[in-house]
XYZ file of C-alpha atoms in Angstrom:
584
model
C -36.262 40.980 42.248
C -35.833 43.901 44.899
C -34.788 47.099 43.698
C -32.283 49.482 45.995
C -32.417 52.926 45.744
C -29.198 54.534 46.291
C -29.113 57.608 48.320
C -26.515 59.888 49.347
C -26.639 60.984 52.814
C -23.669 63.779 53.373
C -20.339 61.125 53.161
C -22.941 58.266 53.990
C -24.101 55.693 50.957
C -27.667 54.560 52.011
C -29.692 51.302 50.583
C -32.762 51.485 50.412
C -34.094 47.718 49.871
C -37.573 45.751 49.925
C -37.780 43.639 52.201
C -38.013 39.646 51.458
C -35.777 36.450 52.792
C -32.721 35.274 52.582
C -31.914 33.598 49.473
C -29.554 30.978 51.761
C -26.639 31.777 48.598
C -23.090 32.514 49.632
C -22.551 35.604 49.189
C -19.985 36.731 51.562
C -18.036 35.256 49.468
C -17.983 37.885 47.049
C -16.871 41.494 47.333
C -17.601 44.362 45.299
C -15.736 45.980 42.481
C -15.178 49.090 43.949
C -16.675 52.455 41.814
C -14.226 54.929 39.915
C -13.937 58.572 42.272
C -15.124 60.611 38.869
C -17.354 62.336 39.900
C -16.843 65.288 36.577
C -17.373 62.546 34.389
C -18.676 63.786 31.111
C -19.996 60.608 29.488
C -22.988 60.169 30.001
C -23.951 63.458 28.430
C -22.289 62.346 25.502
C -24.018 61.017 22.237
C -22.808 58.574 19.566
C -22.551 59.873 16.181
C -20.061 57.770 14.065
C -18.609 54.022 14.561
C -15.809 53.200 16.391
C -12.610 51.851 14.879
C -13.222 48.053 14.081
C -10.915 45.539 14.682
C -12.209 42.088 14.596
C -10.757 38.631 16.917
C -12.241 36.178 15.580
C -9.518 34.242 14.198
C -7.303 34.423 17.180
C -9.549 34.760 20.468
C -12.600 33.514 18.860
C -10.662 30.917 17.600
C -9.004 30.042 20.429
C -12.596 29.419 23.026
C -14.292 26.531 20.305
C -14.525 23.094 21.165
C -12.836 22.488 17.626
C -10.976 25.280 16.670
C -10.791 26.382 13.275
C -8.918 24.095 9.935
C -7.083 26.669 7.278
C -10.324 26.815 5.616
C -12.223 27.786 7.801
C -9.923 29.985 8.646
C -10.012 31.532 5.140
C -13.963 31.745 4.847
C -13.619 33.143 8.244
C -10.701 35.447 6.978
C -12.873 36.658 3.616
C -15.974 37.463 5.377
C -14.408 40.279 8.089
C -13.113 41.767 4.596
C -16.010 41.463 2.881
C -17.870 42.993 5.807
C -16.659 45.481 5.332
C -13.322 45.123 8.712
C -9.935 47.141 8.001
C -8.260 45.377 11.334
C -8.131 42.385 12.068
C -6.441 39.734 14.568
C -5.742 37.013 12.583
C -4.433 34.357 15.050
C -1.047 33.681 17.656
C 1.589 33.004 15.128
C 4.392 31.710 17.833
C 2.121 29.916 20.051
C 1.096 27.555 16.798
C 1.970 26.274 13.861
C -1.847 26.927 12.728
C -1.087 30.605 13.238
C 2.002 30.638 11.948
C 0.726 28.899 8.908
C -2.248 30.912 7.917
C -0.909 34.242 8.613
C 2.332 33.047 6.444
C -0.351 32.568 4.045
C -2.064 35.071 3.624
C 0.778 36.854 2.963
C 2.332 34.611 0.885
C -0.717 34.039 -1.793
C -1.778 38.267 -1.627
C -4.442 37.598 0.198
C -4.761 40.939 2.300
C -6.163 44.383 0.439
C -5.033 47.246 0.501
C -7.091 48.740 2.601
C -7.155 45.819 5.256
C -4.093 45.362 8.332
C -4.092 41.752 9.979
C -2.489 42.171 13.743
C -0.973 39.964 14.971
C -1.045 38.583 19.135
C 2.751 37.893 21.396
C 3.349 37.604 25.112
C 5.772 40.447 25.829
C 8.685 37.148 25.876
C 10.807 37.199 23.591
C 11.070 33.918 21.743
C 7.166 34.776 20.851
C 7.920 38.506 19.572
C 10.646 36.759 17.793
C 8.112 33.802 16.309
C 6.126 36.746 15.557
C 8.456 39.143 13.146
C 9.207 35.869 10.756
C 5.510 36.116 10.920
C 4.738 38.680 9.495
C 7.270 38.946 7.159
C 6.588 40.561 3.534
C 3.573 41.902 4.801
C 2.807 45.250 3.731
C 0.923 46.667 7.005
C 0.238 44.595 9.970
C -0.559 45.702 14.286
C 1.551 44.013 17.000
C -0.262 43.071 19.397
C 1.922 43.113 22.752
C 0.288 41.776 25.993
C 1.398 40.754 29.363
C -0.668 40.579 32.627
C -0.950 43.605 35.152
C -3.979 42.417 37.749
C -3.323 42.666 40.875
C -4.967 38.484 41.833
C -1.895 37.512 39.034
C 0.660 39.413 40.640
C 0.152 38.006 43.148
C -1.234 34.406 42.675
C 0.236 33.080 38.670
C 3.432 35.416 39.052
C 4.436 35.995 42.779
C 5.745 39.169 41.344
C 5.379 42.832 42.030
C 4.563 46.035 40.757
C 7.947 47.172 38.652
C 8.241 43.764 37.878
C 5.473 43.407 36.257
C 6.211 46.593 34.472
C 9.852 45.454 33.653
C 7.869 42.960 31.329
C 5.769 44.816 29.318
C 9.036 47.518 29.382
C 11.537 44.693 28.063
C 9.299 42.634 25.789
C 8.148 46.849 23.932
C 12.151 47.072 23.798
C 12.127 43.859 22.547
C 9.673 44.501 19.614
C 11.525 47.123 18.909
C 14.914 45.034 19.426
C 12.946 42.733 15.792
C 11.266 45.396 14.363
C 14.426 46.970 13.003
C 15.388 43.649 11.366
C 12.532 43.330 9.436
C 13.564 43.609 5.693
C 12.143 47.057 4.895
C 8.208 47.648 3.333
C 6.619 46.794 6.203
C 4.548 49.312 8.799
C 4.264 48.143 12.000
C 1.906 49.680 15.012
C 2.039 49.063 17.527
C -0.684 47.862 20.443
C -0.531 46.845 23.681
C -2.359 45.353 26.456
C -2.120 45.444 30.458
C -4.554 41.640 29.687
C -7.123 41.889 32.990
C -7.231 45.274 33.020
C -10.120 45.110 34.507
C -8.261 43.432 37.777
C -5.841 46.219 37.579
C -5.742 49.022 40.052
C -6.529 52.191 37.468
C -2.895 54.034 38.549
C -1.441 50.646 38.141
C -2.728 49.871 35.092
C -2.206 54.074 33.607
C 1.446 53.575 34.584
C 2.123 50.610 32.598
C 0.976 51.656 29.687
C 2.679 55.283 29.637
C 5.719 53.237 30.268
C 5.543 51.272 27.470
C 4.361 53.992 24.854
C 8.223 55.881 26.299
C 9.260 53.390 24.257
C 7.309 52.787 21.309
C 7.126 56.702 21.222
C 3.613 57.451 19.533
C 3.616 60.472 17.145
C 0.970 61.781 14.933
C 2.180 59.286 12.266
C 2.651 56.412 13.885
C -0.270 56.360 16.926
C -0.079 53.374 19.654
C -2.842 51.250 19.857
C -3.991 50.888 23.989
C -6.016 48.705 24.818
C -7.540 48.517 27.884
C -9.731 44.649 28.017
C -12.566 43.348 30.406
C -10.135 39.469 29.858
C -12.831 39.562 32.743
C -16.395 41.506 32.772
C -16.179 42.530 37.304
C -18.287 45.766 37.672
C -21.404 47.294 36.151
C -21.215 48.690 32.915
C -20.827 52.535 34.255
C -17.827 51.628 36.253
C -16.478 50.478 33.139
C -17.084 53.966 31.039
C -15.512 55.443 34.560
C -11.872 53.892 34.703
C -11.939 54.649 30.379
C -12.670 58.161 31.172
C -10.296 58.323 34.618
C -7.530 56.428 31.858
C -8.070 58.778 29.147
C -7.278 61.539 31.298
C -4.124 60.012 32.656
C -2.633 57.926 29.275
C 0.729 60.182 28.106
C 0.824 61.261 24.133
C -2.780 60.795 24.499
C -2.955 63.170 21.876
C -1.162 60.807 19.558
C -2.489 57.202 21.162
C -5.789 55.272 20.151
C -7.303 54.109 22.984
C -8.667 50.475 22.029
C -11.580 48.797 24.265
C -12.013 44.705 24.146
C -15.198 43.417 26.686
C -16.255 40.083 27.514
C -19.483 39.129 28.057
C -18.286 37.945 31.657
C -21.962 40.234 33.255
C -23.498 40.210 30.431
C -23.548 43.328 29.842
C -20.468 43.309 27.122
C -22.425 44.918 24.661
C -23.123 48.294 27.255
C -20.428 48.499 28.693
C -18.821 49.055 25.189
C -21.086 51.293 24.587
C -20.701 52.868 27.302
C -16.883 53.509 27.292
C -17.144 54.410 23.873
C -18.586 56.692 24.800
C -16.088 57.278 27.626
C -13.243 58.202 25.684
C -12.411 55.279 23.276
C -11.891 55.365 20.075
C -11.951 52.210 19.153
C -13.267 48.232 19.865
C -12.409 44.904 19.257
C -14.873 42.163 19.403
C -16.183 38.866 17.361
C -19.297 38.127 15.115
C -22.034 36.996 17.493
C -19.896 37.171 20.407
C -17.399 34.459 20.282
C -15.520 34.613 22.863
C -14.129 32.455 26.156
C -15.956 31.888 29.253
C -19.546 33.221 27.898
C -17.814 35.374 24.834
C -16.629 38.891 23.308
C -18.522 41.390 22.625
C -20.790 41.153 19.256
C -19.293 43.360 16.775
C -23.206 42.432 15.053
C -25.095 43.744 17.877
C -22.847 46.958 18.280
C -23.465 48.271 15.060
C -26.765 47.739 14.354
C -27.511 49.381 17.546
C -25.472 52.442 15.663
C -27.565 52.063 12.208
C -30.644 51.986 14.392
C -30.043 55.019 15.660
C -28.551 56.945 12.125
C -25.572 56.095 12.408
C -23.269 54.443 10.159
C -22.064 51.427 11.047
C -19.544 51.194 8.530
C -19.757 47.804 8.190
C -21.852 45.876 5.901
C -24.868 43.996 7.794
C -26.842 43.284 4.551
C -27.401 40.116 4.320
C -27.322 38.354 7.650
C -28.562 35.273 7.437
C -25.903 34.722 5.143
C -23.108 36.170 7.594
C -24.651 33.742 11.050
C -24.633 31.226 8.107
C -20.848 31.068 7.241
C -20.012 32.499 11.024
C -21.678 29.133 11.987
C -20.019 26.703 9.415
C -16.705 28.207 10.880
C -16.851 27.831 14.621
C -18.922 25.229 14.366
C -20.838 26.786 17.107
C -25.105 27.934 16.297
C -25.836 31.711 16.924
C -28.724 31.452 19.177
C -32.153 32.045 17.746
C -32.889 34.863 19.702
C -29.677 36.764 19.552
C -30.248 40.621 18.442
C -30.183 40.565 14.936
C -29.089 37.708 13.281
C -30.661 35.164 15.251
C -33.371 32.854 13.271
C -36.924 34.441 15.314
C -35.500 37.861 16.182
C -38.500 39.129 14.229
C -40.800 37.343 14.614
C -43.879 37.985 16.630
C -45.718 35.117 18.026
C -48.290 37.431 20.227
C -51.195 38.487 19.089
C -51.129 41.616 19.616
C -47.465 42.268 18.772
C -48.767 41.241 15.413
C -51.576 43.164 14.947
C -49.407 46.052 15.993
C -46.439 45.194 13.662
C -49.695 44.380 10.985
C -50.563 48.022 11.463
C -47.613 49.762 11.485
C -46.312 48.285 8.156
C -49.829 49.117 6.515
C -49.405 52.716 7.781
C -45.881 52.972 6.685
C -46.340 52.496 3.345
C -49.233 55.137 3.339
C -46.929 57.993 4.681
C -44.177 56.956 2.036
C -46.912 57.082 -0.743
C -48.333 60.489 0.496
C -44.324 61.192 1.343
C -43.476 60.949 -2.593
C -40.608 58.345 -1.760
C -40.027 55.002 -1.762
C -40.944 52.908 1.061
C -37.885 51.247 1.067
C -36.590 55.075 2.093
C -38.600 55.903 4.422
C -38.047 56.972 8.219
C -38.597 53.584 9.790
C -41.040 53.430 12.299
C -42.531 50.098 13.014
C -43.569 48.751 16.360
C -42.058 46.141 17.356
C -38.890 45.464 15.090
C -36.195 48.365 16.126
C -34.810 48.125 11.893
C -36.810 47.005 8.682
C -35.641 43.325 7.849
C -35.607 43.838 4.882
C -32.439 45.931 5.523
C -30.707 42.948 6.981
C -31.962 40.695 3.767
C -34.749 39.377 6.374
C -38.311 39.035 3.921
C -40.955 39.925 5.763
C -42.071 36.201 5.314
C -41.252 35.041 8.674
C -42.361 38.074 10.886
C -45.539 36.921 12.473
C -45.347 33.551 12.650
C -48.596 32.024 13.936
C -49.141 29.257 17.241
C -51.477 29.337 20.723
C -50.592 32.980 22.135
C -51.301 34.667 18.149
C -54.045 36.788 17.615
C -56.165 37.974 14.424
C -52.777 39.944 13.452
C -51.479 37.453 12.947
C -53.006 35.540 11.038
C -54.297 38.236 8.709
C -50.467 39.017 8.102
C -50.314 35.808 6.527
C -52.651 36.332 4.948
C -52.292 39.220 3.322
C -48.652 39.030 3.124
C -48.278 35.879 1.244
C -51.880 35.958 -0.345
C -52.222 39.094 -0.458
C -56.233 38.537 0.799
C -56.817 41.450 3.085
C -60.009 40.140 5.622
C -62.227 42.341 6.906
C -61.400 42.415 10.449
C -64.706 40.556 11.227
C -63.951 37.878 9.514
C -60.376 38.096 10.757
C -61.870 37.049 14.094
C -63.660 34.611 12.905
C -61.069 32.649 11.120
C -58.473 32.978 13.950
C -60.943 31.497 15.713
C -60.342 28.633 13.255
C -56.583 28.361 13.897
C -56.542 29.078 16.972
C -58.205 25.716 17.287
C -55.694 24.311 15.388
C -52.919 25.383 17.501
C -54.553 24.268 20.916
C -55.044 21.186 20.395
C -52.385 20.845 17.756
C -49.210 22.949 19.287
C -46.742 24.477 18.351
C -47.164 27.072 15.165
C -48.456 26.783 12.373
C -46.866 27.789 9.133
C -47.834 30.160 6.125
C -48.243 26.749 4.324
C -50.600 24.978 6.895
C -52.730 28.209 7.802
C -53.386 29.041 4.020
C -54.575 24.999 4.778
C -56.731 26.116 7.236
C -58.375 29.111 5.364
C -58.737 26.931 1.921
C -60.731 23.790 4.108
C -62.484 27.026 6.076
C -63.525 29.323 3.878
C -63.082 27.936 -0.620
C -62.994 24.231 -0.156
C -66.078 23.338 2.431
C -69.170 20.789 0.800
C -72.142 21.668 2.003
C -76.266 21.979 1.165
C -75.742 24.321 -1.417
C -73.497 24.039 -5.002
C -74.082 26.829 -7.637
C -73.839 26.134 -11.020
C -74.537 28.499 -14.212
C -75.809 32.205 -13.926
C -77.361 34.963 -15.557
C -77.629 38.125 -14.725
C -79.256 41.034 -16.344
C -79.898 44.684 -14.841
C -84.049 46.350 -14.901
C -83.381 49.729 -15.950
C -87.154 50.255 -14.763
C -86.348 49.388 -10.761
C -82.791 49.669 -10.882
C -83.085 46.490 -9.836
C -80.166 42.914 -10.845
C -82.516 40.290 -11.922
C -80.090 36.505 -11.722
C -81.348 33.401 -13.650
C -79.682 30.478 -11.663
C -79.193 26.716 -11.666
C -78.191 25.149 -7.839
C -78.531 22.333 -5.739
C -79.712 22.457 -2.827
C -79.893 19.607 -1.011
C -78.816 16.868 -3.705
C -81.699 18.621 -6.380
C -81.287 21.030 -8.929
C -83.229 23.741 -8.689
C -83.915 26.371 -11.438
C -84.331 30.215 -9.451
C -85.089 33.290 -10.427
C -85.124 36.593 -8.251
C -84.048 40.668 -8.320
C -82.519 42.882 -6.037
C -80.071 45.587 -5.502
C -77.223 44.173 -7.691
C -76.432 40.524 -7.820
C -75.964 39.556 -4.119
C -79.170 40.841 -3.135
C -80.859 38.940 -6.726
C -79.197 35.069 -5.731
C -80.285 35.518 -2.227
C -83.573 36.251 -3.436
C -82.962 33.933 -5.593
C -82.760 31.071 -2.951
C -85.134 31.914 -1.003
C -87.452 30.559 -3.049
C -86.774 27.313 -2.438
C -86.211 27.305 1.072
C -82.587 28.600 1.502
C -82.640 31.261 4.852
C -79.350 33.864 4.064
C -79.167 37.411 4.731
C -75.735 39.013 3.990
C -74.718 41.081 6.458
C -71.595 43.288 4.912
C -70.311 42.929 2.155
C -66.675 43.938 0.617
C -64.030 42.458 -2.895
C -61.028 44.628 -3.686
C -58.345 42.437 -6.961
C -55.657 40.213 -6.442
C -54.047 40.657 -9.344
C -53.504 43.107 -12.169
C -53.921 42.330 -15.968
C -55.786 40.157 -17.846
C -55.968 37.323 -15.803
C -56.217 39.112 -12.731
C -58.492 37.897 -9.772
C -61.001 39.023 -7.376
C -61.632 38.330 -3.975
C -65.310 39.027 -2.606
C -66.269 38.392 1.752
C -69.825 38.716 2.774
C -71.060 38.156 6.066
C -73.914 36.780 6.383
C -76.847 35.021 8.453
C -77.747 31.565 8.308
C -80.093 30.069 10.013
C -80.334 33.234 12.436
C -75.840 32.419 12.775
C -73.870 35.184 11.553
C -70.965 33.276 9.164
C -68.468 34.693 6.495
C -68.009 33.484 2.943
C -65.207 33.792 0.753
C -64.747 33.996 -2.995
C -62.289 33.728 -5.691
C -62.920 33.948 -8.966
C -62.008 36.374 -12.426
C -65.507 37.926 -12.203
C -66.648 39.901 -9.851
C -69.787 37.835 -9.487
C -68.705 35.550 -9.802
C -66.557 35.432 -6.404
C -69.523 37.290 -5.153
C -72.056 34.082 -5.507
C -68.951 31.676 -4.356
C -68.896 34.111 -0.983
C -72.122 33.555 -0.247
C -71.853 29.933 -1.291
C -69.054 29.681 0.812
C -70.903 31.113 4.499
C -73.727 28.599 3.532
C -72.341 25.780 3.339
C -69.927 26.076 5.885
C -70.346 23.988 9.266
C -72.301 25.067 12.297
C -70.386 27.270 14.989
C -68.171 25.606 17.772
């Protein structure tokens, strides 16, 4: 893909482009979206410091986009999930368009399922019989948002409605007046907030969008005590996010009663940049964002509320929504929508915290170890220390995930991934050169079998390679005594070499050196190059792990031993090195 670089020269916009062959695609059929004339834009220099007001529209906009719309039970589960997560404004349906939606709204009200701090939102077109039915659905509700809309785009005015701008404004204004009429007929006790959307806002001229919104507000009369929500939907995402943001800042400057307006966004994802559009639009002056969990919705979906909320968390901003059990959220959404959440979906997908690449795995392993050290030095729990780990923008544990799935091993993996699995799953802190050696065995498996190796399969391979190997040397009973005169240890042991039991004796500056000396007396050539050990647990039943790097018949190999006795673990590690097959 070539990169074009815009250069401004006077009033001329020049584009330098890298030379390339024509694609053959019919690009001439399409027209570039116009930029917004906003030379004094202020949003690029702003920073998000607090969460917007959220409105979850999974039960309306999300539901209408499902192959199999939600049953009443699934809708109730979705509503309960949204409430539990902390959403305070929830669009629950289009009650005038569907008996199912109408009945669901009535159920929420009649069964008293709406918490006092939660406001339900209902959608209606600007037509009297639909508005009347909408007010019937919310009778008896403590508080509700009536969301009125009509399409305003240039294209729909021309090809769908055949209507002039004045006629479109009249539809919106008459719809607002009808809403007020039925509000007056409502029994006392229901607090109504109004929301108006110029549907297909992104396809509407800005001057006309402002005109129709201001005309509707003259009917709704926003006040500090009763503000009006003006929602500007990217019903179809048509421009780059910066252009959408420019349009939001322009509208924020041109809306009447701005101090009493809650400026709301409703981005879709047709260009794949819905999240960016929402974030930039919020910087540009919006107060509120509507979207769906995991981005369900028409065509490519609504903006993803999970991604938006978690993006805030990753920047140290409280999203005001609880994502601490992201897997349960995902499971519930998948059940309600009967659609899978992609494995690579930001934050919630199965694989988003998983590294297969060897270099990534090594960096993550070292990053987690550094985090533990820094937290210990600072005297704070790891869970409270500032999060800084390569390749992981947030701590998976903050979303209820374990570290088990962070590093998974396939043919692209290296020593870091294998070492991470061994340490987290089995407390074995493999020396670096042993990591390299064992990762070679894992690599041979993944290259020949394909796919990935689970932690259980890696453990089986490790046991087969180091702990359960059979070979020419079998250790038996031994006794170690310390010779103070020479500062040496003396070992007397029984070993089986090439099937023959032998009693051997040796001395050295430690049990391992004494053992290799004893083996030399029966023709076993082994020399220890490196030795490391550590405890695997604590208490009376604690285990120790010993690692020895040996030269065996001129070939360097590692051996591993595990036993409650560190001496026995060490001697087993020597035998492990002796009995492993020659390097492949």
